[in-house]
Coordinates of C-alpha atoms in Angstrom, one line a residue:
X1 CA 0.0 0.0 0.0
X2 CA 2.8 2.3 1.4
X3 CA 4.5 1.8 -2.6
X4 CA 1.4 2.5 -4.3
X5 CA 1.2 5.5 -2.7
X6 CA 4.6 6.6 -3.4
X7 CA 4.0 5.4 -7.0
X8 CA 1.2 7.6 -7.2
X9 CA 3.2 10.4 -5.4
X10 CA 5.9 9.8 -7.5
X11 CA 3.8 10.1 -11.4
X12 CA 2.0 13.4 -9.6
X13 CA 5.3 14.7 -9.4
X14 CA 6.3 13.7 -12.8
X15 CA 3.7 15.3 -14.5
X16 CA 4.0 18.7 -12.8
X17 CA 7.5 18.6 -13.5
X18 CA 6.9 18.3 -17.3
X19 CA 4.2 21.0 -17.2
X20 CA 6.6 23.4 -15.3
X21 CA 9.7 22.1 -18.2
X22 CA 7.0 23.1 -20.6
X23 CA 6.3 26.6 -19.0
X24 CA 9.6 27.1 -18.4
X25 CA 10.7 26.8 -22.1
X26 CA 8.2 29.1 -23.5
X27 CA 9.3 31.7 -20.3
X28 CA 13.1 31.1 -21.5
X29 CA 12.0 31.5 -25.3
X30 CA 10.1 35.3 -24.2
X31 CA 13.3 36.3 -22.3
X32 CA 15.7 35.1 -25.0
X33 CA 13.9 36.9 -27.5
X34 CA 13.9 40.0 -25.5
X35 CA 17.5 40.0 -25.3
X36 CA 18.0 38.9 -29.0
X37 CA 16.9 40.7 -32.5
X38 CA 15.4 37.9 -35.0
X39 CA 17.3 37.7 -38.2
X40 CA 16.7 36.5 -41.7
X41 CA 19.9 34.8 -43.5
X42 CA 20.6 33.8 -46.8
X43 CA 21.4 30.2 -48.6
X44 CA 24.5 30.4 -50.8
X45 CA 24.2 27.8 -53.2
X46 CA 27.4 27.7 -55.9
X47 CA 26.0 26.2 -58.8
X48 CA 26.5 29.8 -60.8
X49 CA 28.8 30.8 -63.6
X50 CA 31.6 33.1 -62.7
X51 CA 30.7 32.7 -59.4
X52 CA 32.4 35.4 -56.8
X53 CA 35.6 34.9 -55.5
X54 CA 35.3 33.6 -51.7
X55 CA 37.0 36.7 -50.8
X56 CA 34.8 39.2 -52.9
X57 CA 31.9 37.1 -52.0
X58 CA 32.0 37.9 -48.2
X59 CA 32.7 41.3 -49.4
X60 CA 29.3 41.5 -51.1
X61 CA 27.8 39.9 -47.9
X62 CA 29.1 43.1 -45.6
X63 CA 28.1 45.6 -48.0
X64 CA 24.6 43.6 -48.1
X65 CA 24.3 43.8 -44.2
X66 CA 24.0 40.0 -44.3
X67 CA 24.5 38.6 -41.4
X68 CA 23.5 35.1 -41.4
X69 CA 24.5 32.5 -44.2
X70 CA 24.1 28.8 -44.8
X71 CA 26.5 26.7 -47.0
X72 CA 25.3 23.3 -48.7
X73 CA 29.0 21.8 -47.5
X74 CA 32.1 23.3 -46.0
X75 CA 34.0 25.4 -48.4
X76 CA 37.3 26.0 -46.5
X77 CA 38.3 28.7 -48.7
X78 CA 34.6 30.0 -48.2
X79 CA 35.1 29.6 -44.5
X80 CA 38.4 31.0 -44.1
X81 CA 37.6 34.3 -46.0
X82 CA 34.7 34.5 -43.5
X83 CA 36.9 34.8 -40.5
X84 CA 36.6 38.1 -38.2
X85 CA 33.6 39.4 -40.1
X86 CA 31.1 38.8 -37.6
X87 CA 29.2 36.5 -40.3
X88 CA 27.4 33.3 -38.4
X89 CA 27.5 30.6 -40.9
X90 CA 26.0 27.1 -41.2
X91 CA 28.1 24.8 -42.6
X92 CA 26.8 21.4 -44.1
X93 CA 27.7 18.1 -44.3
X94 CA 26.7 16.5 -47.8
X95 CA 24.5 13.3 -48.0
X96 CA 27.0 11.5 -49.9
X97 CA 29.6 11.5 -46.3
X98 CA 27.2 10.4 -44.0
X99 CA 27.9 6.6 -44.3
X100 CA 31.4 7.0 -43.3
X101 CA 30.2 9.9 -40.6
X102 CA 27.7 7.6 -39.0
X103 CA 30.4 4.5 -39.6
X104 CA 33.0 6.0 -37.7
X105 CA 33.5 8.2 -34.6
X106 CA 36.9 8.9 -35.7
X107 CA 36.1 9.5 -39.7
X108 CA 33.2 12.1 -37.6
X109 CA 35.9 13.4 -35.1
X110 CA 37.9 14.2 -37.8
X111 CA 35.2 16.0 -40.1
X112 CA 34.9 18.1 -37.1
X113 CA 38.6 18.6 -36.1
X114 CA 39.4 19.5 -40.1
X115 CA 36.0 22.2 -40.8
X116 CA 34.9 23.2 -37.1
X117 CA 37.8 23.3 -35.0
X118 CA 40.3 24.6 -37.2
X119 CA 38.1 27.6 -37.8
X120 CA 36.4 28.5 -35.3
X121 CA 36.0 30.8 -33.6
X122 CA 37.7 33.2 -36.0
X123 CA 35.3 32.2 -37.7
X124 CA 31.3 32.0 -36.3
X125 CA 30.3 29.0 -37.0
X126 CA 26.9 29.0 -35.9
X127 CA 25.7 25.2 -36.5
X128 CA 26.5 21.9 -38.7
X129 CA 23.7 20.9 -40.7
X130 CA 24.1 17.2 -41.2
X131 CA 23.2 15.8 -44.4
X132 CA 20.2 17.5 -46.9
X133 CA 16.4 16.3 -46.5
X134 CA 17.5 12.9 -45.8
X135 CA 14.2 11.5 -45.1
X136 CA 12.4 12.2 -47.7
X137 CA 15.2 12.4 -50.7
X138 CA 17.4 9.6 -49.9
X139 CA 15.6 7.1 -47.6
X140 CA 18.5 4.6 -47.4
X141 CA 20.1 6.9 -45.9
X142 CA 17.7 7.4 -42.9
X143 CA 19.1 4.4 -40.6
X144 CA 22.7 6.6 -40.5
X145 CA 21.3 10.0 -40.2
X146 CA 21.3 9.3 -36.3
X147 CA 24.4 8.0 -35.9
X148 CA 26.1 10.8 -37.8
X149 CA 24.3 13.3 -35.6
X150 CA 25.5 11.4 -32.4
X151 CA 29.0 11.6 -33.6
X152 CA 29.5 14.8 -34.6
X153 CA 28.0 16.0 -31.4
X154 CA 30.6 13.4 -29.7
X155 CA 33.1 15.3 -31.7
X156 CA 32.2 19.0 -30.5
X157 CA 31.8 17.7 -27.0
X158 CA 35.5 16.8 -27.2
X159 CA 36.6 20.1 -28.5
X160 CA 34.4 21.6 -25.8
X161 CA 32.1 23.4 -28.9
X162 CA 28.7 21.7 -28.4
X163 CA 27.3 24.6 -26.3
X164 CA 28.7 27.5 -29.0
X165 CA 27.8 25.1 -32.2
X166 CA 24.6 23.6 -32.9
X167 CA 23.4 20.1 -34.8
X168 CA 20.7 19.6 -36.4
X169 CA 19.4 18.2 -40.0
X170 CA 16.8 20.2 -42.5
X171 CA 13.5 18.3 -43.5
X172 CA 11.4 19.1 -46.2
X173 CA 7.9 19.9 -45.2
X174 CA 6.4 16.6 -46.6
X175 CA 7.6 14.5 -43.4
X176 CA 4.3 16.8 -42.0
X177 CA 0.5 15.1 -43.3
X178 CA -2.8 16.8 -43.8
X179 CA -0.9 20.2 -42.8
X180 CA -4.2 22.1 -42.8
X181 CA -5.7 22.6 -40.8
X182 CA -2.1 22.9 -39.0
X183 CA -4.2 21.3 -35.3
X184 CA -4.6 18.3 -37.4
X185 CA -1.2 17.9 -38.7
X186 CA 1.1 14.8 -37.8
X187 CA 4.5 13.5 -38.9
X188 CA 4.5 10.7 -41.6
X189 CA 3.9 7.4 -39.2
X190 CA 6.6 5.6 -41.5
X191 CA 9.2 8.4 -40.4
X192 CA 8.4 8.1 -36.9
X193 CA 11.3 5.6 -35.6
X194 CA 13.7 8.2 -37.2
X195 CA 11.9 11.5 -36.6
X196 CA 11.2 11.3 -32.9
X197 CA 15.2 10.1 -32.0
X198 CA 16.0 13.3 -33.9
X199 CA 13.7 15.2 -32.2
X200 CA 14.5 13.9 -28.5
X201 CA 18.1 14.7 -29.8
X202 CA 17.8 18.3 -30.4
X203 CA 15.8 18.4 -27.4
X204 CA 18.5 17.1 -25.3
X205 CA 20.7 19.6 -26.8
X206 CA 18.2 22.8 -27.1
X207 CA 19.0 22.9 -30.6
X208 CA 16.5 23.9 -33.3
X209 CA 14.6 21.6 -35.6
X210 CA 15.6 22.8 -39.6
X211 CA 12.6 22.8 -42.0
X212 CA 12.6 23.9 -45.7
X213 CA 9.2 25.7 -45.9
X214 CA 8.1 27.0 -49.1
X215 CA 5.0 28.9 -49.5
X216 CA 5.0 28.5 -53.4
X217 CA 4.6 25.1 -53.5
X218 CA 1.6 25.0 -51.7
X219 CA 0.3 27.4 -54.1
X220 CA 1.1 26.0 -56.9
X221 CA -0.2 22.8 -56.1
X222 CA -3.8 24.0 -54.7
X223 CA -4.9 27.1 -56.5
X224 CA -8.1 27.9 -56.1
X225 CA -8.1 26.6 -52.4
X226 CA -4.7 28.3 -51.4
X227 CA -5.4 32.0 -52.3
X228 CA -2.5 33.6 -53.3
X229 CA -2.2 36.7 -51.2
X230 CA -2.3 34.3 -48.1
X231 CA 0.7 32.8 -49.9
X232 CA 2.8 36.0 -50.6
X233 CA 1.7 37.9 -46.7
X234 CA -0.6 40.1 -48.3
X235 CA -2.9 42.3 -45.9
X236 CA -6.7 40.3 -45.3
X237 CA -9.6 41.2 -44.4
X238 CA -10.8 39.5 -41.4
X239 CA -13.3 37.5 -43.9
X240 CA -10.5 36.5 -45.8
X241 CA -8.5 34.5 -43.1
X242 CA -8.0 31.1 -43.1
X243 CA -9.1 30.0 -39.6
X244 CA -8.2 26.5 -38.1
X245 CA -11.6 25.0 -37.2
X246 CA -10.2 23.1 -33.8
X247 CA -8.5 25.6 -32.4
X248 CA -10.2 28.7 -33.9
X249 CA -6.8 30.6 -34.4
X250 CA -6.7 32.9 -37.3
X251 CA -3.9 32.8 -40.3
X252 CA -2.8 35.3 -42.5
X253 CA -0.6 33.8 -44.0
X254 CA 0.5 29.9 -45.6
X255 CA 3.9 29.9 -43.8
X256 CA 2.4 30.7 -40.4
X257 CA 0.2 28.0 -40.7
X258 CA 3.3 25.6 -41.9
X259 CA 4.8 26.2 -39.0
X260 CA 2.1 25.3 -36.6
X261 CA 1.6 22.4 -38.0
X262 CA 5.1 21.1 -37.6
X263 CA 4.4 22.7 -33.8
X264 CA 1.2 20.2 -33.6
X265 CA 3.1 17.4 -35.2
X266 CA 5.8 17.5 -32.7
X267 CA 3.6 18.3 -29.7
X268 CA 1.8 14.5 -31.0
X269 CA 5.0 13.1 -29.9
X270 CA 5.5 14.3 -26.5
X271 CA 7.7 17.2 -27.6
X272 CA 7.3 20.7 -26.9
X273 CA 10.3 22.1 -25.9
X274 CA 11.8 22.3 -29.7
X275 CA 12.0 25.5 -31.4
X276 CA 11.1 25.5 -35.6
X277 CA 14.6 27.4 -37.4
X278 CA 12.9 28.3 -41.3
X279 CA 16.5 26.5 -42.9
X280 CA 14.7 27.8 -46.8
X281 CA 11.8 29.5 -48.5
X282 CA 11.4 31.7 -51.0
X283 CA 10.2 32.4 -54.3
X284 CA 11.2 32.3 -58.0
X285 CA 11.5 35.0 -59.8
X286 CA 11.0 33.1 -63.0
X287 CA 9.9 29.7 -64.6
X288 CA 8.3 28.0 -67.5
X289 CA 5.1 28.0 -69.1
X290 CA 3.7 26.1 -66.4
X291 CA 4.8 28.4 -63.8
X292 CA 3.0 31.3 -64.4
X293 CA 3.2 32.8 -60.8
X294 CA 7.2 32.0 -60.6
X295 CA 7.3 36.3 -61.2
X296 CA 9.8 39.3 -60.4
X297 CA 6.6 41.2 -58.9
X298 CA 5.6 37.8 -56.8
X299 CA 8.7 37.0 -55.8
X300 CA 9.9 40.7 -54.5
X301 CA 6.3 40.6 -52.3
X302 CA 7.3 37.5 -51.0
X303 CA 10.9 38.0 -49.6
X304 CA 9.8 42.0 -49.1
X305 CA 6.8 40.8 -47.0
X306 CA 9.0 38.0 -45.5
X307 CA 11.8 39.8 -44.2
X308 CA 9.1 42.3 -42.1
X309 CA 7.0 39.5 -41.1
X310 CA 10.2 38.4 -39.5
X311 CA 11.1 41.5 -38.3
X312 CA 8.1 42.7 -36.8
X313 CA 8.6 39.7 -33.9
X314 CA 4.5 38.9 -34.6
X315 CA 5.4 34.8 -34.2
X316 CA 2.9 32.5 -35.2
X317 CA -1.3 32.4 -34.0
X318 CA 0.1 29.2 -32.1
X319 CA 3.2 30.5 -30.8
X320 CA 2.9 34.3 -31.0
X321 CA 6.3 34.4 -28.3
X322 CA 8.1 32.4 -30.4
X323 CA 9.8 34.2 -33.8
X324 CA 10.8 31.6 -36.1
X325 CA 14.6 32.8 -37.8
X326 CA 14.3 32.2 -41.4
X327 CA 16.6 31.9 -44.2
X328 CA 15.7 33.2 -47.9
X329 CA 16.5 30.5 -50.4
X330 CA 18.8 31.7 -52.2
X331 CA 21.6 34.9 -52.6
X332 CA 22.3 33.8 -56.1
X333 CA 20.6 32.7 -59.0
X334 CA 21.8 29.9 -59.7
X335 CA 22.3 29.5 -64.2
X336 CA 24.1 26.1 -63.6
X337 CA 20.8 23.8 -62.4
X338 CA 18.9 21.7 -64.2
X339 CA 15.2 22.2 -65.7
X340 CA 12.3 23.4 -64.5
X341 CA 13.1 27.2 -65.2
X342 CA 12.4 28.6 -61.8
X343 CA 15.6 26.0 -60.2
X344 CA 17.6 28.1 -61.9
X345 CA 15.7 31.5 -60.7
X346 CA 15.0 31.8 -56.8
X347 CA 18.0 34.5 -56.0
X348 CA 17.7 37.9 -54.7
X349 CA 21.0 38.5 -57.2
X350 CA 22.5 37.6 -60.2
X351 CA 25.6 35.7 -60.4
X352 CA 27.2 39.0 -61.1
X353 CA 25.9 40.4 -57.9
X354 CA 23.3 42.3 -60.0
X355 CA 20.3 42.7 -58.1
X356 CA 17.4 40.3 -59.8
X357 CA 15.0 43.2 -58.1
X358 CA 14.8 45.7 -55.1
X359 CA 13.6 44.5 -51.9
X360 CA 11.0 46.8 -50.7
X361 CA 12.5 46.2 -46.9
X362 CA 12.8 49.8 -45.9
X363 CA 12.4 50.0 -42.0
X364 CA 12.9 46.3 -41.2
X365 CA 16.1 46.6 -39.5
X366 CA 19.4 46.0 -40.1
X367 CA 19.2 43.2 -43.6
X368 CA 20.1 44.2 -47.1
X369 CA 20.9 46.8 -48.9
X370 CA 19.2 45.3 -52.0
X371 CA 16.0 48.1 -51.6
X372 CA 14.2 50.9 -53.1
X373 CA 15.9 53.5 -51.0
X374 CA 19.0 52.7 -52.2
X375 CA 21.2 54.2 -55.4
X376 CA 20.5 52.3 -58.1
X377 CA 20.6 52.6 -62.2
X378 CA 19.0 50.3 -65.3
X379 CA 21.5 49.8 -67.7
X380 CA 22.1 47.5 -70.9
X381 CA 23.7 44.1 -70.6
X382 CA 27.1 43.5 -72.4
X383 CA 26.6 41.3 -75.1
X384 CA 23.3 42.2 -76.4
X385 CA 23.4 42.6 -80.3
X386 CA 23.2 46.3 -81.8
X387 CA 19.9 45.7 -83.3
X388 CA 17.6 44.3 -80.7
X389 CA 19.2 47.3 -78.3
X390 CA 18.2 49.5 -81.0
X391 CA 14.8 48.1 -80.5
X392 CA 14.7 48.3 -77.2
X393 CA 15.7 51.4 -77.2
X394 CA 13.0 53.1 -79.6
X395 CA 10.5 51.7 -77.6
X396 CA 12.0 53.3 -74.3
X397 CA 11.9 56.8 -75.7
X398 CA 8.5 56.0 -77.8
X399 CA 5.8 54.2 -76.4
X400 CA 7.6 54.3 -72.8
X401 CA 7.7 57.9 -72.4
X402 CA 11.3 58.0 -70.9
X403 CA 12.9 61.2 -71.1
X404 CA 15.7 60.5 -74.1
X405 CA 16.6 64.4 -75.0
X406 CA 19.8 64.3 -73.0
X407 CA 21.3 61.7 -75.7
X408 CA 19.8 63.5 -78.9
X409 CA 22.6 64.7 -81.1
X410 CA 24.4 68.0 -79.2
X411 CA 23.5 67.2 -76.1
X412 CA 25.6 66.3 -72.9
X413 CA 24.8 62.2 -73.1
X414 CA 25.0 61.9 -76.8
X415 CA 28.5 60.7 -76.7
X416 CA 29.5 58.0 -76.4
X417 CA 27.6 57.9 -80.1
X418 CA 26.9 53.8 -79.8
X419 CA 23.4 52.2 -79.1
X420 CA 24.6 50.7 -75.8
X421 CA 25.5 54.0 -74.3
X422 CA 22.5 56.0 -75.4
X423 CA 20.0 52.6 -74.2
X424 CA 21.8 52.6 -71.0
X425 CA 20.7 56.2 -70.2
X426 CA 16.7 55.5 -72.0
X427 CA 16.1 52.3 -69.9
X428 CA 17.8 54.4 -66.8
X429 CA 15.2 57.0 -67.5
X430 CA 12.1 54.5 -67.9
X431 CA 13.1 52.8 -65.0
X432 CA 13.4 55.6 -62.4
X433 CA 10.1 57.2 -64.4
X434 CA 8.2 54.2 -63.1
X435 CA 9.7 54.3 -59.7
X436 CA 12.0 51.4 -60.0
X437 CA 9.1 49.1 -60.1
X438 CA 9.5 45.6 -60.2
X439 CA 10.0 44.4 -64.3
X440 CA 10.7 48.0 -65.0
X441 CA 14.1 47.3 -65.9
X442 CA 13.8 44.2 -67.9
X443 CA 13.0 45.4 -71.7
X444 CA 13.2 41.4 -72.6
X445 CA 16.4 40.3 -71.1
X446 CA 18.5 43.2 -72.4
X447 CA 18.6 45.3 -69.4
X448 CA 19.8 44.9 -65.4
X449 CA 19.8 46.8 -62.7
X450 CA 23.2 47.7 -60.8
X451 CA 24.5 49.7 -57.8
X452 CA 27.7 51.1 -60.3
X453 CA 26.7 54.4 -60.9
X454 CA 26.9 55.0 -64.9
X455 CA 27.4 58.3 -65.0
X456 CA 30.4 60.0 -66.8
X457 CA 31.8 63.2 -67.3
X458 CA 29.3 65.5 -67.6
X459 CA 26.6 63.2 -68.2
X460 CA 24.3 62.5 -65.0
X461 CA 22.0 59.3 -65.3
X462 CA 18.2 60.1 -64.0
X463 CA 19.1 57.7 -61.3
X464 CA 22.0 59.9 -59.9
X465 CA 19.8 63.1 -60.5
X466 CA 16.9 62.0 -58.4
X467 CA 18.9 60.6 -55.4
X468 CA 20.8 64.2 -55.5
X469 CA 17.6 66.2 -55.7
X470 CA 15.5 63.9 -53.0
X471 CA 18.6 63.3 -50.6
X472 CA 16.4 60.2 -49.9
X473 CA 19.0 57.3 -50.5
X474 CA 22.8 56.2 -49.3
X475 CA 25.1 54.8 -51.9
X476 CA 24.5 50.9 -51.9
X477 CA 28.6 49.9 -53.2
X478 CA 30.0 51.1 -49.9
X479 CA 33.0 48.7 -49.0
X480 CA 32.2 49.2 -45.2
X481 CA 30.8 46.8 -42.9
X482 CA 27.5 47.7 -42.1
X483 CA 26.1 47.5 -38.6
X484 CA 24.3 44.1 -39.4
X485 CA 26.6 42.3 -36.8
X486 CA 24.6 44.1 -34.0
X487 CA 21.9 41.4 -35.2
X488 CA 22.6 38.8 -31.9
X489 CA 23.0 35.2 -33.1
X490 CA 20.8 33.3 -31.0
X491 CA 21.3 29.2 -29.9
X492 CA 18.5 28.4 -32.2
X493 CA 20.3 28.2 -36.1
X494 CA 20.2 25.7 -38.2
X495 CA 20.3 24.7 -41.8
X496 CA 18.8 24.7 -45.4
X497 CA 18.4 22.7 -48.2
X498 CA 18.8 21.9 -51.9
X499 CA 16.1 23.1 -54.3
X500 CA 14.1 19.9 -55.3
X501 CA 10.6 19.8 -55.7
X502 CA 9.2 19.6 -52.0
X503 CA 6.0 18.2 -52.7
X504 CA 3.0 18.8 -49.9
X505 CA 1.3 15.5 -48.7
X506 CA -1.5 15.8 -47.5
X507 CA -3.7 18.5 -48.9
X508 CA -6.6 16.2 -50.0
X509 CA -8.1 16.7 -46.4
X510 CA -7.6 20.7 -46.2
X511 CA -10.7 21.9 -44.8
X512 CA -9.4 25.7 -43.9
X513 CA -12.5 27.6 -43.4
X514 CA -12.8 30.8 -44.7
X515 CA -15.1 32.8 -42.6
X516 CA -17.7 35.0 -45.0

């Protein structure tokens, strides 16, 4: 009698303890992010032409006010060139080493020895993403994932770096079914002996879990259900809210909601003290026929309305304490990758470091210096034959309305005398005329837009002439660090992913509501 007792004692106590762990995490997650800004990184992938120089590349990053990076393995010459800049980066380990990781503690020991230890901390390395979606996009894989992850946490608990450096591993958002409503959402049952060790993992070790989280593809693959200003964080109505029948919480937007499900999912498996790290999203700025909405326009709201969202520390309807750190897939557009047209088209920049558009970001702290306040121009690409510049051109200074009397014959533009020269200056002109709108500086491929003022001698682009007259903007090509490392990095980082096609289980059973 006297032991049931103290059994029963015993359980009581047990089950206010995990209340009280419970309470306490969300208390430590308010405090923390009281004490620390939110940031938004960037994935660098590398499959680009010409790409930057490691040591120009973290270049551009400073001048960018980036922060935050993830890279898809570990560069050395990548990491080196980061070294006291004050940039937190994620490196990765590919899919293809984690058989010999997971193998061997020593083939693990030394991974982490040879790309952790010998850089850092001259280098912040903020976490160790091991392997790339390895649940869903190479299965076989799954019974080594865990043993990888064990050793390389071995590894940085013998350097004494496991309390700096984070482990984790990105999934793609099909491990989560029937993801709306998010209350309903659960983890793939076949995943389940690998997800919930993970999960009791980064518990153990307060580290985030990664997710690749991508808006578009739930568009894409329900419109007419998914409305597409839910996708991109447009402002709703009230009517137009998708509300979660169970729990009656409202969403404004789709990645809100993906996040609370993968909240729910994990809370189905006894485990609420893990904190969601976005490791990708985004949206392409381009695609095929049969990606109609894969748009300059769509994919500046996105990121724009992204990076605030972030910014304005609003969390989640579920977890409104909780900010969820993202990182925008991807810095570069990458030329290199393989068909559909939008792989090859989800970067904020060209390969060149041309900006693909201007963020609209203005106000959203310390993150980019790709934005509409900023100096920039619309010139002509090098390359472009002299007669479909020619064409272009006409229609800039005909049907486009651009102001072309400074390059008439006489006047202080007119020379150089070559179509290049005199198009730079009309698609300049168009370009500021419509405010530096998104697809304004296009004219079919032949134009771009850069931070190199164009300007010579006597001749002043509209682009430098506004700026001067406004005193609205701050020259973008500065080559000094910007005050982005003020941005705290936080215990919570992670990792992203490569750019396949995460499809969205699930969706046959969405029943979202949308209140009339």
């Amino acid at each position: 009698m006297a032991n049931s007792n103290l059994t029963a004692i015993f359980s009581l106590l047990l089950s206010l303890l995990a209340s009280t762990v419970s309470a306490t995490f969300i208390a430590e997650i308010k405090q923390q992010q009281t004490r620390d800004e939110p940031y938004v990184g960037v994935n660098i992938g590398t499959d680009v032409s010409n790409i930057l120089s490691p040591a120009d590349l973290v270049a551009f990053l400073q001048v960018q006010k980036i922060s935050h990076v993830r890279l898809y393995d570990a560069d050395g010459d990548i990491i080196k060139a980061l070294a006291k800049t004050k940039i937190r980066v994620i490196i990765s380990v590919p899919n293809n080493q984690l058989l010999a990781i997971g193998s061997s503690n020593a083939t693990a020991a030394a991974w982490i020895d040879r790309h952790v230890a010998a850089h850092h901390p001259d280098t912040l390395i903020a976490a160790v993403a091991v392997g790339d979606e390895v649940l869903t996009a190479v299965p076989s894989s799954a019974p080594i994932l865990m043993p990888a992850i064990e050793s390389l946490y071995a590894a940085l608990v013998a350097a004494n770096l496991h309390t700096e450096i984070k482990i984790s591993t990105p999934q793609s958002a099909s491990v989560v079914l029937d993801q709306f409503p998010p209350s309903q959402a659960f983890f793939n049952q076949s995943l389940t002996p690998f997800l919930l060790p993970l999960l009791q993992f980064l518990s153990r070790t307060q580290s985030p879990i990664m997710m690749n989280l991508y808006p578009y593809y739930v568009f894409m693959q329900n419109k007419g259900v998914v409305p597409l200003e839910n996708s991109l964080f447009k402002p709703l109505t009230p009517s137009k809210e998708m509300v979660d029948p169970n729990t009656l919480l409202h969403y404004t937007n789709v990645l809100d909601a993906m996040i609370d499900a993968v909240y729910f999912s994990m809370n189905n498996l006894n485990i609420t003290d893990v904190v969601v790290l976005v490791t990708e999203t985004g949206w392409p700025s381009k695609g095929d026929s049969k990606e109609s909405y894969a748009t300059i326009d769509n994919a500046d709201t996105y990121n724009s309305n992204l990076i605030k969202h972030v910014f304005d520390k609003s969390g989640t309807p579920l977890h409104p304490e909780i900010t969820s750190n993202v990182y925008i897939y991807e810095l570069f557009n990458e030329d290199l990758r393989a068909p559909p047209v939008s792989e090859a088209n989800w970067g904020l920049f060209n390969g060149n470091s041309t900006p693909v558009y201007l963020l609209h970001v203005s106000g959203s702290g310390a993150f980019l210096a790709n934005d509409t306040t900023n100096k920039t121009y619309c010139v002509a690409v090098d390359g472009v034959d002299t007669k479909t510049l020619q064409t272009a051109l006409d229609w800039a200074c005909g049907p486009g309305r651009a102001n072309c009397s400074e390059i008439q014959p006489g006047e202080v533009c007119y020379q150089p005398k070559n179509v290049k020269n005199h198009a730079s200056y009309a698609f300049d002109s168009y370009y500021q005329k419509e405010g530096k709108s998104a697809g304004s500086c296009d004219f079919k491929g032949v134009a771009m837009i850069t931070t190199t003022d164009p300007s010579h001698g006597s001749c002043i682009f509209p682009g430098s002439k506004t700026v001067s007259r406004n005193k609205t903007s701050e020259l973008v090509n500065s080559t000094v660090p910007s005050g982005a490392s003020t941005i705290r990095f936080t215990n919570l980082q992670t990792n992203a992913m490569d750019n396949g096609l995460r499809v969205f289980l699930g969706f046959s059973l969405l029943i979202y509501s949308f209140v009339s």
